[in-house]
């Protein structure tokens, strides 16, 4: 079906009043405090996988690896305009309904949505099945898993039994996820192709009450606004 799946219809009934009731689109640029970026940058061209593991992974020191994506085709091919042209009729997951069913949107409609949305917390693509799709799997050719992250224990489960392990993510301003821990003891690596993503990382000993505050909702923009 075109557009948003029928199962999502109930949630869309109050879109005008509920989805943009706070009018964050007017204030989001000033709503977030300035970024105090203290994350270490490390040049991947001079860092071996062994050095990465011993100096950063084992001591749990977060870093940003530079120059990893210099030769990735995605750096020029993954623009909303080009994706909407190549995958215009392909559906990507943008959320779940109240019953836990996937909500999908064709790329051509998502492009239009991004261009004009005023939602407080916009829908964003978070698709973990693109690699198994006969057309969307072409995205796999546009990037390469860095040498630091090639170890993959779930590989031994077999492709049919392993849990989701790769995602393509895209979203406009104000989109994002709330505080969480990655499932199944995993920790994902992320590559920012364009734009920016704001992160807050907490040490493992952070008290739960500091992370799970009582807020009007669980959206990322709300978390940043109140905390």
Coordinates of C-alpha atoms in Angstrom, one line a residue:
X1 CA 0.0 0.0 0.0
X2 CA 1.2 3.6 -0.6
X3 CA 2.0 5.9 2.2
X4 CA 1.6 4.8 5.8
X5 CA 0.2 1.4 6.6
X6 CA -3.4 1.2 7.6
X7 CA -2.5 -0.1 11.1
X8 CA -1.1 3.4 11.9
X9 CA -4.4 5.2 11.0
X10 CA -5.6 5.4 14.6
X11 CA -2.5 7.3 15.7
X12 CA -2.7 9.7 12.8
X13 CA -6.2 10.8 13.6
X14 CA -4.8 13.4 16.1
X15 CA -1.7 14.3 14.3
X16 CA -2.5 18.0 14.0
X17 CA -3.1 18.4 17.8
X18 CA -0.8 15.8 19.3
X19 CA 2.2 15.4 17.0
X20 CA 3.0 19.1 17.0
X21 CA 1.3 20.4 20.1
X22 CA 4.6 21.7 21.6
X23 CA 5.7 23.4 18.3
X24 CA 9.3 22.3 18.9
X25 CA 9.9 23.0 15.2
X26 CA 9.9 26.7 16.1
X27 CA 12.3 26.4 19.0
X28 CA 14.5 23.3 18.5
X29 CA 17.5 25.3 17.3
X30 CA 17.6 27.2 20.6
X31 CA 16.1 24.4 22.7
X32 CA 19.2 22.3 22.9
X33 CA 22.2 23.6 24.9
X34 CA 25.5 24.1 23.0
X35 CA 27.4 20.9 22.5
X36 CA 30.4 20.4 24.8
X37 CA 32.2 17.9 22.7
X38 CA 34.8 16.1 24.7
X39 CA 35.0 13.0 22.6
X40 CA 38.5 12.1 21.4
X41 CA 39.1 12.0 17.7
X42 CA 41.5 9.2 16.4
X43 CA 42.8 8.9 12.9
X44 CA 42.0 5.5 11.6
X45 CA 44.8 5.6 9.1
X46 CA 47.4 5.2 11.9
X47 CA 45.4 3.0 14.2
X48 CA 45.5 -0.8 14.0
X49 CA 42.7 -3.0 15.2
X50 CA 44.9 -4.3 18.0
X51 CA 45.7 -0.8 19.2
X52 CA 42.0 0.1 19.0
X53 CA 41.1 -2.8 21.2
X54 CA 43.8 -2.3 23.8
X55 CA 43.7 1.5 24.1
X56 CA 40.0 2.2 23.7
X57 CA 37.6 -0.8 23.5
X58 CA 38.9 -2.7 26.6
X59 CA 39.2 0.4 28.8
X60 CA 35.7 1.6 27.5
X61 CA 36.9 4.9 26.2
X62 CA 34.5 6.4 23.6
X63 CA 36.2 7.8 20.5
X64 CA 35.3 9.1 17.1
X65 CA 37.3 7.4 14.3
X66 CA 38.2 9.7 11.5
X67 CA 38.8 8.9 7.8
X68 CA 37.1 5.5 8.0
X69 CA 34.5 6.5 5.4
X70 CA 36.7 8.4 3.0
X71 CA 36.2 5.9 0.2
X72 CA 32.6 4.8 0.9
X73 CA 30.3 5.3 -2.1
X74 CA 27.6 6.2 0.4
X75 CA 29.3 9.5 1.1
X76 CA 28.1 10.8 -2.2
X77 CA 25.2 8.5 -3.0
X78 CA 23.2 8.7 0.3
X79 CA 21.4 12.0 -0.1
X80 CA 17.7 12.2 0.4
X81 CA 17.3 13.2 -3.2
X82 CA 19.3 10.4 -4.6
X83 CA 17.8 7.8 -2.3
X84 CA 14.3 8.9 -3.1
X85 CA 15.1 8.5 -6.8
X86 CA 16.7 5.0 -6.6
X87 CA 14.5 3.5 -3.9
X88 CA 11.4 5.6 -4.5
X89 CA 8.9 2.7 -4.3
X90 CA 10.7 0.8 -1.7
X91 CA 9.3 0.9 1.8
X92 CA 11.4 1.6 4.9
X93 CA 10.5 1.1 8.5
X94 CA 9.8 4.4 10.3
X95 CA 8.2 3.2 13.6
X96 CA 5.8 0.8 15.2
X97 CA 2.1 1.1 16.0
X98 CA 0.6 0.5 19.4
X99 CA 0.4 -3.2 18.8
X100 CA 4.1 -3.5 17.9
X101 CA 3.6 -3.9 14.2
X102 CA 6.1 -2.2 11.9
X103 CA 5.0 1.1 10.2
X104 CA 6.6 1.5 6.8
X105 CA 6.8 4.4 4.4
X106 CA 7.9 4.5 0.8
X107 CA 11.0 6.5 0.2
X108 CA 9.3 8.9 -2.2
X109 CA 6.7 9.8 0.5
X110 CA 9.3 10.0 3.2
X111 CA 11.2 12.6 1.2
X112 CA 8.1 14.7 1.0
X113 CA 7.4 14.2 4.7
X114 CA 11.0 15.4 5.7
X115 CA 10.6 18.5 3.5
X116 CA 7.5 19.8 5.2
X117 CA 7.0 18.1 8.6
X118 CA 6.5 20.1 11.8
X119 CA 6.1 17.2 14.2
X120 CA 7.6 17.6 17.7
X121 CA 9.4 14.2 17.3
X122 CA 9.4 13.3 13.6
X123 CA 9.3 9.9 12.1
X124 CA 12.7 8.6 11.2
X125 CA 13.9 5.6 9.1
X126 CA 15.3 2.8 11.3
X127 CA 15.3 -0.2 9.0
X128 CA 17.0 -3.4 9.9
X129 CA 15.9 -5.6 7.0
X130 CA 17.3 -3.7 4.1
X131 CA 20.1 -6.2 3.7
X132 CA 17.7 -9.1 3.1
X133 CA 15.5 -7.2 0.5
X134 CA 16.1 -7.9 -3.1
X135 CA 16.3 -4.3 -4.1
X136 CA 17.3 -2.4 -0.9
X137 CA 20.2 -4.8 -0.4
X138 CA 22.1 -2.7 -2.9
X139 CA 22.8 -0.4 0.0
X140 CA 25.3 -3.0 1.3
X141 CA 27.6 -2.1 -1.6
X142 CA 27.9 1.5 -0.4
X143 CA 29.8 0.9 2.8
X144 CA 32.3 -1.4 4.3
X145 CA 32.5 -2.7 7.9
X146 CA 35.6 -1.2 9.4
X147 CA 38.4 -3.6 10.4
X148 CA 37.9 -2.8 14.0
X149 CA 34.4 -4.3 14.0
X150 CA 34.7 -7.4 11.9
X151 CA 34.4 -9.8 14.9
X152 CA 30.8 -11.0 14.8
X153 CA 29.8 -13.8 17.2
X154 CA 26.2 -13.8 16.1
X155 CA 27.5 -15.0 12.7
X156 CA 27.7 -18.5 14.1
X157 CA 23.9 -18.5 14.6
X158 CA 23.4 -18.5 10.9
X159 CA 21.7 -15.8 8.9
X160 CA 18.2 -17.2 9.5
X161 CA 18.5 -17.4 13.3
X162 CA 20.7 -14.4 14.1
X163 CA 18.9 -11.3 15.6
X164 CA 18.9 -7.9 13.7
X165 CA 22.4 -6.6 13.5
X166 CA 22.5 -3.8 10.9
X167 CA 20.3 -0.8 10.3
X168 CA 20.1 2.2 8.0
X169 CA 18.9 5.3 9.8
X170 CA 17.8 8.6 8.5
X171 CA 15.8 11.4 10.1
X172 CA 15.2 15.2 10.2
X173 CA 15.8 17.6 13.0
X174 CA 14.2 16.6 16.4
X175 CA 14.1 12.9 15.5
X176 CA 15.9 10.4 17.7
X177 CA 15.6 7.8 20.4
X178 CA 15.4 8.0 24.2
X179 CA 17.9 6.7 26.7
X180 CA 18.5 3.0 26.1
X181 CA 21.0 0.1 26.3
X182 CA 21.6 -1.9 23.1
X183 CA 20.0 -5.3 23.3
X184 CA 21.6 -8.7 23.8
X185 CA 24.8 -7.4 25.2
X186 CA 25.7 -5.8 21.9
X187 CA 27.2 -2.4 21.1
X188 CA 26.7 -0.9 17.7
X189 CA 29.2 1.2 15.7
X190 CA 27.7 4.2 14.0
X191 CA 28.8 6.1 10.9
X192 CA 27.4 9.5 10.2
X193 CA 27.1 10.0 6.5
X194 CA 25.6 13.5 6.6
X195 CA 24.2 15.9 9.1
X196 CA 24.9 15.3 12.8
X197 CA 23.7 13.2 15.7
X198 CA 23.8 14.3 19.3
X199 CA 24.9 11.7 21.8
X200 CA 25.1 11.5 25.5
X201 CA 27.0 8.6 26.9
X202 CA 26.8 7.5 30.5
X203 CA 29.2 5.3 32.5
X204 CA 27.9 1.9 33.6
X205 CA 27.6 2.9 37.2
X206 CA 25.2 5.8 36.6
X207 CA 22.2 5.5 39.0
X208 CA 19.0 4.4 37.3
X209 CA 17.0 7.3 38.7
X210 CA 19.1 9.7 36.8
X211 CA 18.4 8.0 33.5
X212 CA 14.7 7.1 33.9
X213 CA 13.1 10.4 34.8
X214 CA 9.4 11.0 34.7
X215 CA 8.8 13.0 31.5
X216 CA 5.7 13.8 29.5
X217 CA 6.8 11.2 26.9
X218 CA 9.8 9.1 26.0
X219 CA 10.8 11.1 22.9
X220 CA 14.4 12.2 22.5
X221 CA 13.6 15.9 22.0
X222 CA 11.6 15.8 25.3
X223 CA 14.5 14.3 27.2
X224 CA 16.8 17.0 26.0
X225 CA 14.3 19.7 26.8
X226 CA 13.7 18.8 30.4
X227 CA 17.1 17.3 31.4

